[in-house]
Short mmCIF file of N, CA, C and O in Angstrom, two decimals:
data_model
loop_
_atom_site.label_atom_id
_atom_site.label_comp_id
_atom_site.label_asym_id
_atom_site.label_seq_id
_atom_site.Cartn_x
_atom_site.Cartn_y
_atom_site.Cartn_z
N MET A 1 -36.90 -10.16 -36.99
CA MET A 1 -36.79 -9.87 -38.40
C MET A 1 -37.88 -8.87 -38.75
O MET A 1 -39.04 -9.12 -38.45
N ASP A 2 -37.46 -7.83 -39.37
CA ASP A 2 -38.42 -6.78 -39.68
C ASP A 2 -38.74 -6.65 -41.17
O ASP A 2 -39.47 -5.76 -41.57
N SER A 3 -38.19 -7.55 -41.98
CA SER A 3 -38.51 -7.48 -43.40
C SER A 3 -38.21 -8.82 -44.07
O SER A 3 -37.49 -9.67 -43.53
N LEU A 4 -38.77 -8.98 -45.24
CA LEU A 4 -38.54 -10.19 -46.02
C LEU A 4 -37.06 -10.31 -46.41
O LEU A 4 -36.51 -11.41 -46.45
N ASP A 5 -36.41 -9.18 -46.66
CA ASP A 5 -34.99 -9.21 -47.01
C ASP A 5 -34.15 -9.76 -45.87
O ASP A 5 -33.22 -10.54 -46.09
N VAL A 6 -34.48 -9.35 -44.67
CA VAL A 6 -33.74 -9.86 -43.50
C VAL A 6 -33.99 -11.35 -43.33
O VAL A 6 -33.07 -12.12 -43.05
N LEU A 7 -35.22 -11.78 -43.53
CA LEU A 7 -35.53 -13.21 -43.46
C LEU A 7 -34.72 -13.99 -44.48
O LEU A 7 -34.11 -15.01 -44.16
N ARG A 8 -34.68 -13.51 -45.70
CA ARG A 8 -33.90 -14.19 -46.75
C ARG A 8 -32.42 -14.23 -46.40
O ARG A 8 -31.75 -15.25 -46.62
N GLN A 9 -31.91 -13.15 -45.86
CA GLN A 9 -30.51 -13.12 -45.45
C GLN A 9 -30.25 -14.16 -44.36
O GLN A 9 -29.27 -14.90 -44.42
N ASN A 10 -31.14 -14.23 -43.40
CA ASN A 10 -30.97 -15.20 -42.31
C ASN A 10 -31.06 -16.63 -42.81
O ASN A 10 -30.30 -17.50 -42.36
N ILE A 11 -31.96 -16.89 -43.74
CA ILE A 11 -32.06 -18.23 -44.31
C ILE A 11 -30.78 -18.60 -45.05
O ILE A 11 -30.28 -19.71 -44.94
N GLY A 12 -30.23 -17.65 -45.79
CA GLY A 12 -28.96 -17.91 -46.50
C GLY A 12 -27.83 -18.23 -45.53
O GLY A 12 -27.02 -19.13 -45.79
N ILE A 13 -27.78 -17.51 -44.43
CA ILE A 13 -26.76 -17.77 -43.42
C ILE A 13 -26.95 -19.16 -42.84
O ILE A 13 -26.00 -19.94 -42.69
N ALA A 14 -28.19 -19.50 -42.51
CA ALA A 14 -28.47 -20.82 -41.92
C ALA A 14 -28.15 -21.95 -42.90
O ALA A 14 -27.58 -22.97 -42.51
N ARG A 15 -28.48 -21.76 -44.15
CA ARG A 15 -28.21 -22.81 -45.15
C ARG A 15 -26.71 -23.02 -45.35
O ARG A 15 -26.26 -24.11 -45.67
N GLY A 16 -25.93 -21.97 -45.19
CA GLY A 16 -24.49 -22.08 -45.39
C GLY A 16 -23.72 -22.47 -44.13
O GLY A 16 -22.50 -22.55 -44.16
N PHE A 17 -24.45 -22.73 -43.05
CA PHE A 17 -23.79 -23.05 -41.78
C PHE A 17 -22.98 -24.34 -41.88
O PHE A 17 -23.45 -25.35 -42.41
N LYS A 18 -21.77 -24.27 -41.38
CA LYS A 18 -20.92 -25.47 -41.28
C LYS A 18 -20.36 -25.48 -39.86
O LYS A 18 -19.71 -24.52 -39.43
N PRO A 19 -20.61 -26.55 -39.10
CA PRO A 19 -20.10 -26.59 -37.73
C PRO A 19 -18.58 -26.61 -37.71
O PRO A 19 -17.93 -27.09 -38.65
N MET A 20 -18.03 -26.07 -36.65
CA MET A 20 -16.58 -26.08 -36.48
C MET A 20 -16.12 -27.50 -36.20
O MET A 20 -16.84 -28.29 -35.59
N THR A 21 -14.92 -27.79 -36.61
CA THR A 21 -14.35 -29.10 -36.28
C THR A 21 -14.00 -29.10 -34.79
O THR A 21 -13.83 -28.03 -34.17
N PRO A 22 -13.88 -30.27 -34.19
CA PRO A 22 -13.46 -30.33 -32.79
C PRO A 22 -12.12 -29.62 -32.55
O PRO A 22 -11.94 -28.96 -31.52
N GLU A 23 -11.23 -29.70 -33.50
CA GLU A 23 -9.93 -29.04 -33.36
C GLU A 23 -10.09 -27.51 -33.35
O GLU A 23 -9.46 -26.82 -32.56
N ASP A 24 -10.94 -27.01 -34.26
CA ASP A 24 -11.19 -25.57 -34.30
C ASP A 24 -11.87 -25.10 -33.02
O ASP A 24 -11.58 -24.02 -32.50
N MET A 25 -12.81 -25.89 -32.50
CA MET A 25 -13.48 -25.53 -31.24
C MET A 25 -12.48 -25.45 -30.10
O MET A 25 -12.51 -24.53 -29.30
N GLN A 26 -11.56 -26.42 -30.03
CA GLN A 26 -10.57 -26.41 -28.97
C GLN A 26 -9.63 -25.21 -29.11
O GLN A 26 -9.28 -24.57 -28.12
N ALA A 27 -9.26 -24.88 -30.33
CA ALA A 27 -8.41 -23.71 -30.55
C ALA A 27 -9.13 -22.43 -30.11
O ALA A 27 -8.52 -21.56 -29.49
N LEU A 28 -10.42 -22.33 -30.41
CA LEU A 28 -11.20 -21.16 -29.98
C LEU A 28 -11.27 -21.08 -28.46
O LEU A 28 -11.09 -20.02 -27.87
N ARG A 29 -11.51 -22.22 -27.81
CA ARG A 29 -11.54 -22.25 -26.35
C ARG A 29 -10.22 -21.77 -25.75
O ARG A 29 -10.20 -21.01 -24.79
N GLN A 30 -9.14 -22.21 -26.33
CA GLN A 30 -7.82 -21.82 -25.82
C GLN A 30 -7.59 -20.32 -26.00
O GLN A 30 -7.04 -19.66 -25.14
N ARG A 31 -8.01 -19.78 -27.14
CA ARG A 31 -7.85 -18.33 -27.38
C ARG A 31 -8.71 -17.50 -26.44
O ARG A 31 -8.32 -16.41 -26.03
N CYS A 32 -9.89 -17.99 -26.09
CA CYS A 32 -10.81 -17.23 -25.24
C CYS A 32 -10.53 -17.40 -23.75
O CYS A 32 -10.93 -16.56 -22.94
N LYS A 33 -9.87 -18.48 -23.39
CA LYS A 33 -9.68 -18.82 -21.98
C LYS A 33 -9.12 -17.68 -21.13
O LYS A 33 -9.65 -17.41 -20.06
N PRO A 34 -8.09 -16.98 -21.57
CA PRO A 34 -7.55 -15.92 -20.72
C PRO A 34 -8.55 -14.79 -20.44
O PRO A 34 -8.45 -14.11 -19.43
N PHE A 35 -9.51 -14.62 -21.33
CA PHE A 35 -10.47 -13.53 -21.18
C PHE A 35 -11.76 -13.96 -20.51
O PHE A 35 -12.46 -13.13 -19.93
N ALA A 36 -12.10 -15.24 -20.59
CA ALA A 36 -13.41 -15.70 -20.13
C ALA A 36 -13.37 -16.59 -18.90
O ALA A 36 -14.39 -16.80 -18.27
N ALA A 37 -12.23 -17.11 -18.54
CA ALA A 37 -12.17 -18.14 -17.51
C ALA A 37 -12.62 -17.68 -16.13
O ALA A 37 -13.19 -18.46 -15.38
N ASP A 38 -12.39 -16.42 -15.76
CA ASP A 38 -12.71 -15.99 -14.41
C ASP A 38 -14.12 -15.42 -14.27
O ASP A 38 -14.54 -15.07 -13.17
N GLY A 39 -14.88 -15.32 -15.35
CA GLY A 39 -16.26 -14.86 -15.29
C GLY A 39 -16.42 -13.36 -15.16
O GLY A 39 -17.54 -12.88 -14.98
N HIS A 40 -15.34 -12.58 -15.28
CA HIS A 40 -15.46 -11.14 -15.08
C HIS A 40 -16.35 -10.46 -16.13
O HIS A 40 -16.81 -9.34 -15.92
N LEU A 41 -16.60 -11.13 -17.23
CA LEU A 41 -17.48 -10.57 -18.26
C LEU A 41 -18.91 -11.08 -18.13
O LEU A 41 -19.77 -10.73 -18.94
N GLU A 42 -19.16 -11.92 -17.13
CA GLU A 42 -20.49 -12.51 -16.93
C GLU A 42 -20.99 -12.16 -15.54
O GLU A 42 -21.21 -13.02 -14.70
N LEU A 43 -21.18 -10.88 -15.30
CA LEU A 43 -21.57 -10.43 -13.97
C LEU A 43 -22.89 -11.04 -13.52
O LEU A 43 -23.11 -11.24 -12.33
N PHE A 44 -23.76 -11.38 -14.47
CA PHE A 44 -25.03 -11.99 -14.11
C PHE A 44 -24.83 -13.37 -13.50
O PHE A 44 -25.72 -13.88 -12.82
N LYS A 45 -23.69 -14.00 -13.73
CA LYS A 45 -23.41 -15.31 -13.16
C LYS A 45 -22.55 -15.24 -11.91
O LYS A 45 -22.57 -16.14 -11.09
N THR A 46 -21.78 -14.17 -11.78
CA THR A 46 -20.76 -14.15 -10.73
C THR A 46 -20.97 -13.10 -9.66
O THR A 46 -20.16 -13.01 -8.74
N THR A 47 -22.01 -12.29 -9.76
CA THR A 47 -22.25 -11.26 -8.75
C THR A 47 -23.73 -11.21 -8.37
O THR A 47 -24.57 -11.82 -9.03
N LYS A 48 -24.02 -10.47 -7.35
CA LYS A 48 -25.39 -10.27 -6.91
C LYS A 48 -26.07 -9.12 -7.65
O LYS A 48 -27.24 -8.86 -7.46
N LYS A 49 -25.32 -8.44 -8.49
CA LYS A 49 -25.80 -7.22 -9.14
C LYS A 49 -27.08 -7.41 -9.96
O LYS A 49 -27.91 -6.51 -10.02
N TYR A 50 -27.26 -8.56 -10.59
CA TYR A 50 -28.39 -8.74 -11.51
C TYR A 50 -29.53 -9.57 -10.96
O TYR A 50 -30.44 -9.91 -11.69
N ASP A 51 -29.51 -9.91 -9.69
CA ASP A 51 -30.64 -10.64 -9.11
C ASP A 51 -31.87 -9.74 -9.11
O ASP A 51 -31.78 -8.55 -8.85
N GLY A 52 -33.04 -10.32 -9.37
CA GLY A 52 -34.28 -9.55 -9.33
C GLY A 52 -34.62 -9.16 -7.90
O GLY A 52 -34.10 -9.74 -6.93
N GLU A 53 -35.50 -8.20 -7.76
CA GLU A 53 -35.85 -7.69 -6.43
C GLU A 53 -36.36 -8.78 -5.51
O GLU A 53 -35.98 -8.84 -4.33
N VAL A 54 -37.24 -9.64 -6.00
CA VAL A 54 -37.80 -10.70 -5.16
C VAL A 54 -36.69 -11.64 -4.69
O VAL A 54 -36.59 -11.97 -3.51
N GLY A 55 -35.84 -12.06 -5.61
CA GLY A 55 -34.74 -12.96 -5.26
C GLY A 55 -33.77 -12.31 -4.28
O GLY A 55 -33.29 -12.95 -3.36
N ARG A 56 -33.50 -11.04 -4.48
CA ARG A 56 -32.59 -10.32 -3.59
C ARG A 56 -33.17 -10.30 -2.18
O ARG A 56 -32.48 -10.55 -1.21
N GLU A 57 -34.46 -10.01 -2.09
CA GLU A 57 -35.11 -9.95 -0.78
C GLU A 57 -35.11 -11.33 -0.12
O GLU A 57 -34.81 -11.47 1.07
N GLN A 58 -35.42 -12.37 -0.87
CA GLN A 58 -35.47 -13.74 -0.33
C GLN A 58 -34.12 -14.17 0.23
O GLN A 58 -34.06 -14.90 1.21
N HIS A 59 -33.05 -13.72 -0.39
CA HIS A 59 -31.71 -14.14 0.03
C HIS A 59 -31.03 -13.14 0.95
O HIS A 59 -29.87 -13.32 1.33
N GLY A 60 -31.73 -12.08 1.30
CA GLY A 60 -31.18 -11.10 2.22
C GLY A 60 -30.14 -10.18 1.61
O GLY A 60 -29.32 -9.61 2.32
N TYR A 61 -30.16 -10.03 0.26
CA TYR A 61 -29.21 -9.15 -0.40
C TYR A 61 -29.73 -7.71 -0.39
O TYR A 61 -30.94 -7.50 -0.48
N PRO A 62 -28.86 -6.74 -0.35
CA PRO A 62 -29.31 -5.34 -0.41
C PRO A 62 -29.84 -5.00 -1.81
O PRO A 62 -29.49 -5.66 -2.78
N PRO A 63 -30.66 -3.96 -1.88
CA PRO A 63 -31.14 -3.53 -3.20
C PRO A 63 -29.97 -3.02 -4.05
O PRO A 63 -28.94 -2.63 -3.51
N PRO A 64 -30.12 -3.04 -5.38
CA PRO A 64 -29.02 -2.64 -6.27
C PRO A 64 -28.45 -1.27 -5.97
O PRO A 64 -27.26 -1.05 -6.09
N ASP A 65 -29.31 -0.31 -5.55
CA ASP A 65 -28.80 1.04 -5.29
C ASP A 65 -27.93 1.13 -4.04
O ASP A 65 -27.26 2.14 -3.81
N GLN A 66 -27.88 0.06 -3.25
CA GLN A 66 -27.04 0.04 -2.06
C GLN A 66 -25.74 -0.74 -2.28
O GLN A 66 -24.91 -0.85 -1.39
N LEU A 67 -25.57 -1.28 -3.48
CA LEU A 67 -24.35 -2.03 -3.80
C LEU A 67 -23.23 -1.07 -4.21
O LEU A 67 -23.49 -0.05 -4.84
N PRO A 68 -21.99 -1.42 -3.90
CA PRO A 68 -20.88 -0.59 -4.39
C PRO A 68 -20.78 -0.72 -5.92
O PRO A 68 -21.17 -1.73 -6.49
N LEU A 69 -20.29 0.31 -6.56
CA LEU A 69 -20.15 0.28 -8.01
C LEU A 69 -19.15 -0.71 -8.35
O LEU A 69 -18.67 -1.41 -8.79
#
């Protein structure tokens, strides 16, 4: 937050928060499932691309510049 106005805006959003009902949550999960289920949007979880240098070396992975695009 870089200003008092932004802080006030965030407080207003937080005060007006209402959790989704279990039914709404399930409907959201169903709508997202075709796009999120295989992890293709979460490369940090499903590929070696985002491992840090130390971790890559420890596990015998090549450096990022040697990975295929």
